[in-house]
Amino acid sequence: MSQHVARLQRRAGARQVVRPLRPPAAEGRPRRVAMLSVHTSPLHQAGTGDAGGMNVYIVELSTCLARLGVEVEIFTRATSAALPPTVELAPGVLVRHVDAGPYEGLAKEDLPRQLCAFTHGVLTTEAAHRPGHYDLVHSHYWLSGSVGWRVAQRWGVPLVHTMHTMAKVKNAALAEGDVPEPAARIIGESHVVFAADRLIANTAEEAHDLAHHYGARAGQIAVVHPGVNLDVFRPADGRAAARRRLGLPQDAFVPLFAGRIQPLKAPDVLLRAAARLVADDPGLRRRLVLPIVGGPSGSGLAKPERLHKLAARLGLCDVVRFQPPVTQQELADWYRAATVLVTPSYSESFGLVALEAQACGTPVVAAAVGGLPVAVRDGVTGYLVRGHDPAGYAAALRRFVDVPALARDLGTAAARHARDFGWGSAASAMAAVYSEAARRGHAAEPA
């Protein structure tokens, strides 16, 4: 075992000591929150498997909550026998690995059968401490919510839930070749909506979807915009330096896709748009570089080579660069190096990659869906495209080809826009929601 893991185990072991209850925090703020993330760990590399924006969300939110004095313990399913029981993610943030089902080879679709085991693991952890160890439960995604309402009810504490994505919304905007979300998920989401004291929506549109599709009560929903790590994602030393580090030509036109490779995220739309640009302007091929940064995920795992084959059919193999998922620091360099980020998703609860790119000073061309119209100011920090016709994206990208200074001008505005979305502000707003939920009582039990 590496020295790093051993050090984390020693730190985590020190935190297992039972401590006396402390007096209530100021303004009724919870002292310790049980954060539930069943199907994906905050320690996983974003952009691989099921790890994506939700992972980033949980890491950044928890870290900033801890800085505000709210301790966070994140429960996630153990995916390897070699994992330590606990890992200190940051001061005041502890990740707990719960044994629930086989360590490896368990698809997300099979996880509902392991929720009872996961619930038992969470309850057992709490039982080892004095009563009142956790003041609130915050669950993420419907699988965690199904555990969350049970443990919140058992402990007599409030349940706050963040959907991140919703089955009914996804099914209403399926990409070609994508698989509808199952009825079991819709039922599970409905139970969570009924049970939760507070539902966190990323945007006003998501709040509307919660009310329209799931009957969420108006007073139950709180809108809290996600944030961006402004220490990592910033213009820094600019595009030229980033391109030198990544080995990209200084005069290249670089439309970037960053994220999980699956039909929902629609990277194929960018490839088809690029093919149109080259067909209309064959000379553009000489300076076109099209990076796809990320790994297969979700339904994309069924045909992991699908995008590579599409690039070959479109005659783009010489310009497309497939890059595996990278660290946040490396991802920031890809954003800085890009002329424009392209996010043609069929559904996005918010679109953190769009915000990250803008924080780096890079404009965005995005689908006008979900939270992207909040993350991107149309005509100011980038362009929003209605629908998923590659011609619309090609037209938006053509603006940056025809007017090279456009990327700089919109990028400057994008960096200013992103500064309003720091995680510190998001954590403060979330802490206020926690306080209100604590004042109003604890979770109901679904019928």
mmCIF file of C-alpha atoms in Angstrom, residues 151-387:
data_model
loop_
_atom_site.group_PDB
_atom_site.id
_atom_site.type_symbol
_atom_site.label_atom_id
_atom_site.label_comp_id
_atom_site.label_asym_id
_atom_site.label_seq_id
_atom_site.Cartn_x
_atom_site.Cartn_y
_atom_site.Cartn_z
ATOM 1 C CA VAL A 151 -31.835 7.403 7.291
ATOM 2 C CA ALA A 152 -33.204 10.921 7.789
ATOM 3 C CA GLN A 153 -36.457 9.458 9.034
ATOM 4 C CA ARG A 154 -34.601 7.087 11.366
ATOM 5 C CA TRP A 155 -32.440 9.859 12.797
ATOM 6 C CA GLY A 156 -35.224 12.447 12.951
ATOM 7 C CA VAL A 157 -33.236 15.003 10.951
ATOM 8 C CA PRO A 158 -34.022 17.034 7.810
ATOM 9 C CA LEU A 159 -33.406 15.658 4.320
ATOM 10 C CA VAL A 160 -32.058 17.987 1.630
ATOM 11 C CA HIS A 161 -31.848 16.470 -1.851
ATOM 12 C CA THR A 162 -30.235 17.504 -5.132
ATOM 13 C CA MET A 163 -31.489 15.632 -8.201
ATOM 14 C CA HIS A 164 -28.668 16.631 -10.596
ATOM 15 C CA THR A 165 -30.658 14.987 -13.407
ATOM 16 C CA MET A 166 -34.281 13.826 -13.629
ATOM 17 C CA ALA A 167 -35.577 10.817 -15.536
ATOM 18 C CA LYS A 168 -38.685 12.537 -16.879
ATOM 19 C CA VAL A 169 -36.649 15.477 -18.183
ATOM 20 C CA LYS A 170 -34.051 13.200 -19.808
ATOM 21 C CA ASN A 171 -36.707 10.999 -21.400
ATOM 22 C CA ALA A 172 -38.384 14.047 -22.910
ATOM 23 C CA ALA A 173 -35.173 14.958 -24.780
ATOM 24 C CA LEU A 174 -33.467 11.688 -25.678
ATOM 25 C CA ALA A 175 -30.553 11.702 -28.071
ATOM 26 C CA GLU A 176 -30.635 9.360 -31.054
ATOM 27 C CA GLY A 177 -29.582 5.903 -29.925
ATOM 28 C CA ASP A 178 -29.922 6.707 -26.231
ATOM 29 C CA VAL A 179 -31.865 4.488 -23.823
ATOM 30 C CA PRO A 180 -34.862 5.843 -21.837
ATOM 31 C CA GLU A 181 -34.566 5.954 -18.065
ATOM 32 C CA PRO A 182 -36.500 3.085 -16.429
ATOM 33 C CA ALA A 183 -39.814 3.363 -14.606
ATOM 34 C CA ALA A 184 -38.117 2.297 -11.357
ATOM 35 C CA ARG A 185 -36.066 5.483 -11.399
ATOM 36 C CA ILE A 186 -39.136 7.650 -11.958
ATOM 37 C CA ILE A 187 -40.879 5.968 -9.011
ATOM 38 C CA GLY A 188 -37.782 6.416 -6.870
ATOM 39 C CA GLU A 189 -37.504 10.092 -7.755
ATOM 40 C CA SER A 190 -41.167 10.614 -6.913
ATOM 41 C CA HIS A 191 -40.640 9.082 -3.466
ATOM 42 C CA VAL A 192 -37.625 11.311 -2.827
ATOM 43 C CA VAL A 193 -39.524 14.447 -3.856
ATOM 44 C CA PHE A 194 -42.323 13.539 -1.451
ATOM 45 C CA ALA A 195 -39.916 12.843 1.424
ATOM 46 C CA ALA A 196 -37.415 15.676 1.123
ATOM 47 C CA ASP A 197 -37.680 18.742 3.333
ATOM 48 C CA ARG A 198 -35.843 20.798 0.733
ATOM 49 C CA LEU A 199 -35.091 20.149 -2.928
ATOM 50 C CA ILE A 200 -32.113 21.955 -4.427
ATOM 51 C CA ALA A 201 -32.561 23.168 -7.999
ATOM 52 C CA ASN A 202 -29.637 24.559 -9.966
ATOM 53 C CA THR A 203 -31.821 27.046 -11.845
ATOM 54 C CA ALA A 204 -35.347 28.410 -11.949
ATOM 55 C CA GLU A 205 -36.033 26.139 -14.940
ATOM 56 C CA GLU A 206 -35.053 23.078 -12.916
ATOM 57 C CA ALA A 207 -37.326 24.289 -10.114
ATOM 58 C CA HIS A 208 -40.150 24.441 -12.658
ATOM 59 C CA ASP A 209 -39.352 20.890 -13.825
ATOM 60 C CA LEU A 210 -39.485 19.608 -10.244
ATOM 61 C CA ALA A 211 -42.915 21.147 -9.763
ATOM 62 C CA HIS A 212 -44.277 20.265 -13.212
ATOM 63 C CA HIS A 213 -43.018 16.690 -13.543
ATOM 64 C CA TYR A 214 -42.925 15.569 -9.906
ATOM 65 C CA GLY A 215 -45.394 17.761 -8.042
ATOM 66 C CA ALA A 216 -42.787 19.378 -5.799
ATOM 67 C CA ARG A 217 -44.245 22.040 -3.545
ATOM 68 C CA ALA A 218 -43.207 25.646 -4.152
ATOM 69 C CA GLY A 219 -41.977 26.140 -0.588
ATOM 70 C CA GLN A 220 -39.993 22.912 -0.808
ATOM 71 C CA ILE A 221 -37.658 24.087 -3.606
ATOM 72 C CA ALA A 222 -34.582 26.274 -3.185
ATOM 73 C CA VAL A 223 -32.582 27.510 -6.177
ATOM 74 C CA VAL A 224 -28.827 27.418 -5.543
ATOM 75 C CA HIS A 225 -26.565 27.958 -8.535
ATOM 76 C CA PRO A 226 -23.514 25.674 -8.624
ATOM 77 C CA GLY A 227 -20.120 27.316 -8.603
ATOM 78 C CA VAL A 228 -16.708 27.129 -10.196
ATOM 79 C CA ASN A 229 -13.297 26.828 -8.557
ATOM 80 C CA LEU A 230 -11.895 30.234 -9.458
ATOM 81 C CA ASP A 231 -8.463 29.327 -8.114
ATOM 82 C CA VAL A 232 -8.090 26.545 -10.694
ATOM 83 C CA PHE A 233 -10.202 27.842 -13.556
ATOM 84 C CA ARG A 234 -8.879 31.285 -14.464
ATOM 85 C CA PRO A 235 -7.293 32.922 -17.520
ATOM 86 C CA ALA A 236 -3.777 32.555 -15.954
ATOM 87 C CA ASP A 237 -1.054 33.061 -18.588
ATOM 88 C CA GLY A 238 -3.416 32.868 -21.543
ATOM 89 C CA ARG A 239 -4.022 30.890 -24.703
ATOM 90 C CA ALA A 240 -0.538 31.022 -26.221
ATOM 91 C CA ALA A 241 1.152 29.555 -23.147
ATOM 92 C CA ALA A 242 -1.512 26.842 -22.780
ATOM 93 C CA ARG A 243 -1.091 25.835 -26.421
ATOM 94 C CA ARG A 244 2.659 25.559 -25.989
ATOM 95 C CA ARG A 245 2.181 23.253 -23.020
ATOM 96 C CA LEU A 246 -0.306 21.072 -24.927
ATOM 97 C CA GLY A 247 1.635 21.069 -28.189
ATOM 98 C CA LEU A 248 -1.074 22.858 -30.184
ATOM 99 C CA PRO A 249 -0.292 25.222 -33.088
ATOM 100 C CA GLN A 250 -0.624 28.889 -32.159
ATOM 101 C CA ASP A 251 -2.730 29.675 -35.240
ATOM 102 C CA ALA A 252 -5.079 26.686 -34.860
ATOM 103 C CA PHE A 253 -8.847 26.949 -34.708
ATOM 104 C CA VAL A 254 -9.702 24.778 -31.690
ATOM 105 C CA PRO A 255 -13.364 23.948 -30.916
ATOM 106 C CA LEU A 256 -13.169 21.821 -27.751
ATOM 107 C CA PHE A 257 -15.497 19.184 -26.339
ATOM 108 C CA ALA A 258 -14.935 18.281 -22.676
ATOM 109 C CA GLY A 259 -17.062 15.816 -20.750
ATOM 110 C CA ARG A 260 -18.315 12.280 -20.626
ATOM 111 C CA ILE A 261 -18.672 10.654 -24.042
ATOM 112 C CA GLN A 262 -22.273 9.501 -24.313
ATOM 113 C CA PRO A 263 -25.243 10.323 -26.582
ATOM 114 C CA LEU A 264 -26.745 12.683 -23.964
ATOM 115 C CA LYS A 265 -23.697 14.992 -24.210
ATOM 116 C CA ALA A 266 -23.853 14.916 -28.045
ATOM 117 C CA PRO A 267 -20.160 15.111 -29.002
ATOM 118 C CA ASP A 268 -21.255 13.708 -32.375
ATOM 119 C CA VAL A 269 -23.014 17.019 -33.082
ATOM 120 C CA LEU A 270 -19.674 18.822 -32.825
ATOM 121 C CA LEU A 271 -18.010 16.328 -35.199
ATOM 122 C CA ARG A 272 -20.777 16.750 -37.752
ATOM 123 C CA ALA A 273 -20.602 20.542 -37.420
ATOM 124 C CA ALA A 274 -16.832 20.445 -37.962
ATOM 125 C CA ALA A 275 -17.326 18.312 -41.070
ATOM 126 C CA ARG A 276 -19.667 20.973 -42.450
ATOM 127 C CA LEU A 277 -17.113 23.709 -41.759
ATOM 128 C CA VAL A 278 -14.406 21.796 -43.624
ATOM 129 C CA ALA A 279 -16.750 20.996 -46.519
ATOM 130 C CA ASP A 280 -17.602 24.694 -46.890
ATOM 131 C CA ASP A 281 -14.011 25.856 -46.403
ATOM 132 C CA PRO A 282 -11.481 23.101 -47.284
ATOM 133 C CA GLY A 283 -8.592 25.420 -46.389
ATOM 134 C CA LEU A 284 -9.734 25.413 -42.744
ATOM 135 C CA ARG A 285 -8.613 21.800 -42.380
ATOM 136 C CA ARG A 286 -4.950 22.877 -42.277
ATOM 137 C CA ARG A 287 -5.440 24.701 -38.996
ATOM 138 C CA LEU A 288 -8.377 22.843 -37.441
ATOM 139 C CA VAL A 289 -7.696 20.896 -34.238
ATOM 140 C CA LEU A 290 -10.702 19.271 -32.555
ATOM 141 C CA PRO A 291 -9.958 17.866 -29.072
ATOM 142 C CA ILE A 292 -12.434 15.483 -27.415
ATOM 143 C CA VAL A 293 -11.426 15.347 -23.739
ATOM 144 C CA GLY A 294 -13.204 12.677 -21.700
ATOM 145 C CA GLY A 295 -14.084 9.003 -21.503
ATOM 146 C CA PRO A 296 -17.087 6.810 -22.356
ATOM 147 C CA SER A 297 -19.914 6.892 -19.824
ATOM 148 C CA GLY A 298 -23.488 5.730 -19.362
ATOM 149 C CA SER A 299 -25.031 4.394 -22.553
ATOM 150 C CA GLY A 300 -21.831 5.405 -24.330
ATOM 151 C CA LEU A 301 -20.103 2.420 -22.716
ATOM 152 C CA ALA A 302 -22.135 0.073 -24.936
ATOM 153 C CA LYS A 303 -20.317 1.363 -28.044
ATOM 154 C CA PRO A 304 -17.107 3.033 -26.809
ATOM 155 C CA GLU A 305 -15.644 3.244 -30.335
ATOM 156 C CA ARG A 306 -18.740 4.868 -31.825
ATOM 157 C CA LEU A 307 -17.305 8.393 -31.874
ATOM 158 C CA HIS A 308 -13.973 7.229 -33.329
ATOM 159 C CA LYS A 309 -15.832 5.480 -36.143
ATOM 160 C CA LEU A 310 -17.922 8.576 -36.802
ATOM 161 C CA ALA A 311 -14.776 10.703 -37.069
ATOM 162 C CA ALA A 312 -13.435 8.236 -39.622
ATOM 163 C CA ARG A 313 -16.655 8.266 -41.662
ATOM 164 C CA LEU A 314 -16.641 12.067 -41.670
ATOM 165 C CA GLY A 315 -13.012 12.169 -42.778
ATOM 166 C CA LEU A 316 -11.874 13.969 -39.631
ATOM 167 C CA CYS A 317 -9.296 11.535 -38.236
ATOM 168 C CA ASP A 318 -6.489 13.965 -39.088
ATOM 169 C CA VAL A 319 -7.984 16.800 -37.020
ATOM 170 C CA VAL A 320 -9.699 15.046 -34.084
ATOM 171 C CA ARG A 321 -7.622 14.417 -30.947
ATOM 172 C CA PHE A 322 -9.165 12.010 -28.464
ATOM 173 C CA GLN A 323 -7.801 12.735 -24.995
ATOM 174 C CA PRO A 324 -8.527 10.647 -21.874
ATOM 175 C CA PRO A 325 -9.972 12.383 -18.801
ATOM 176 C CA VAL A 326 -7.514 14.754 -17.135
ATOM 177 C CA THR A 327 -7.092 16.468 -13.776
ATOM 178 C CA GLN A 328 -8.783 19.797 -13.155
ATOM 179 C CA GLN A 329 -5.472 21.621 -13.556
ATOM 180 C CA GLU A 330 -4.881 19.991 -16.966
ATOM 181 C CA LEU A 331 -8.488 20.571 -17.974
ATOM 182 C CA ALA A 332 -8.043 24.276 -17.242
ATOM 183 C CA ASP A 333 -5.185 24.319 -19.772
ATOM 184 C CA TRP A 334 -7.405 22.704 -22.420
ATOM 185 C CA TYR A 335 -10.025 25.382 -21.786
ATOM 186 C CA ARG A 336 -7.425 28.155 -22.082
ATOM 187 C CA ALA A 337 -5.985 26.647 -25.261
ATOM 188 C CA ALA A 338 -9.381 26.348 -26.958
ATOM 189 C CA THR A 339 -10.866 28.921 -29.269
ATOM 190 C CA VAL A 340 -14.311 27.955 -28.030
ATOM 191 C CA LEU A 341 -15.900 25.219 -25.902
ATOM 192 C CA VAL A 342 -18.815 23.402 -27.535
ATOM 193 C CA THR A 343 -21.512 21.890 -25.281
ATOM 194 C CA PRO A 344 -24.323 20.526 -27.494
ATOM 195 C CA SER A 345 -26.001 18.414 -24.774
ATOM 196 C CA TYR A 346 -29.589 17.239 -25.024
ATOM 197 C CA SER A 347 -30.068 17.837 -21.303
ATOM 198 C CA GLU A 348 -28.003 19.652 -18.661
ATOM 199 C CA SER A 349 -29.125 20.521 -15.154
ATOM 200 C CA PHE A 350 -26.536 23.303 -15.240
ATOM 201 C CA GLY A 351 -23.434 22.629 -17.335
ATOM 202 C CA LEU A 352 -20.390 23.077 -15.096
ATOM 203 C CA VAL A 353 -17.945 22.652 -17.982
ATOM 204 C CA ALA A 354 -19.437 25.729 -19.643
ATOM 205 C CA LEU A 355 -18.834 27.757 -16.504
ATOM 206 C CA GLU A 356 -15.304 26.379 -16.051
ATOM 207 C CA ALA A 357 -14.337 27.279 -19.619
ATOM 208 C CA GLN A 358 -15.680 30.808 -19.243
ATOM 209 C CA ALA A 359 -13.751 31.242 -15.992
ATOM 210 C CA CYS A 360 -10.630 30.454 -18.050
ATOM 211 C CA GLY A 361 -11.530 33.196 -20.519
ATOM 212 C CA THR A 362 -12.957 30.937 -23.229
ATOM 213 C CA PRO A 363 -16.362 31.549 -24.848
ATOM 214 C CA VAL A 364 -18.939 28.775 -25.227
ATOM 215 C CA VAL A 365 -21.273 27.543 -27.942
ATOM 216 C CA ALA A 366 -23.966 25.544 -26.147
ATOM 217 C CA ALA A 367 -27.384 24.029 -26.556
ATOM 218 C CA ALA A 368 -30.180 26.209 -25.227
ATOM 219 C CA VAL A 369 -31.307 23.527 -22.769
ATOM 220 C CA GLY A 370 -31.562 23.111 -18.999
ATOM 221 C CA GLY A 371 -29.239 25.377 -17.040
ATOM 222 C CA LEU A 372 -26.994 26.325 -19.958
ATOM 223 C CA PRO A 373 -28.901 29.589 -20.648
ATOM 224 C CA VAL A 374 -27.976 30.594 -17.079
ATOM 225 C CA ALA A 375 -24.365 29.470 -17.356
ATOM 226 C CA VAL A 376 -23.889 31.148 -20.774
ATOM 227 C CA ARG A 377 -25.032 34.671 -21.637
ATOM 228 C CA ASP A 378 -26.143 34.443 -25.245
ATOM 229 C CA GLY A 379 -24.290 36.903 -27.461
ATOM 230 C CA VAL A 380 -22.150 38.124 -24.555
ATOM 231 C CA THR A 381 -20.075 35.174 -23.330
ATOM 232 C CA GLY A 382 -20.900 32.803 -26.179
ATOM 233 C CA TYR A 383 -23.834 31.616 -28.261
ATOM 234 C CA LEU A 384 -26.821 29.408 -27.504
ATOM 235 C CA VAL A 385 -28.130 27.140 -30.250
ATOM 236 C CA ARG A 386 -31.697 25.857 -30.311
ATOM 237 C CA GLY A 387 -31.987 22.214 -31.298
#
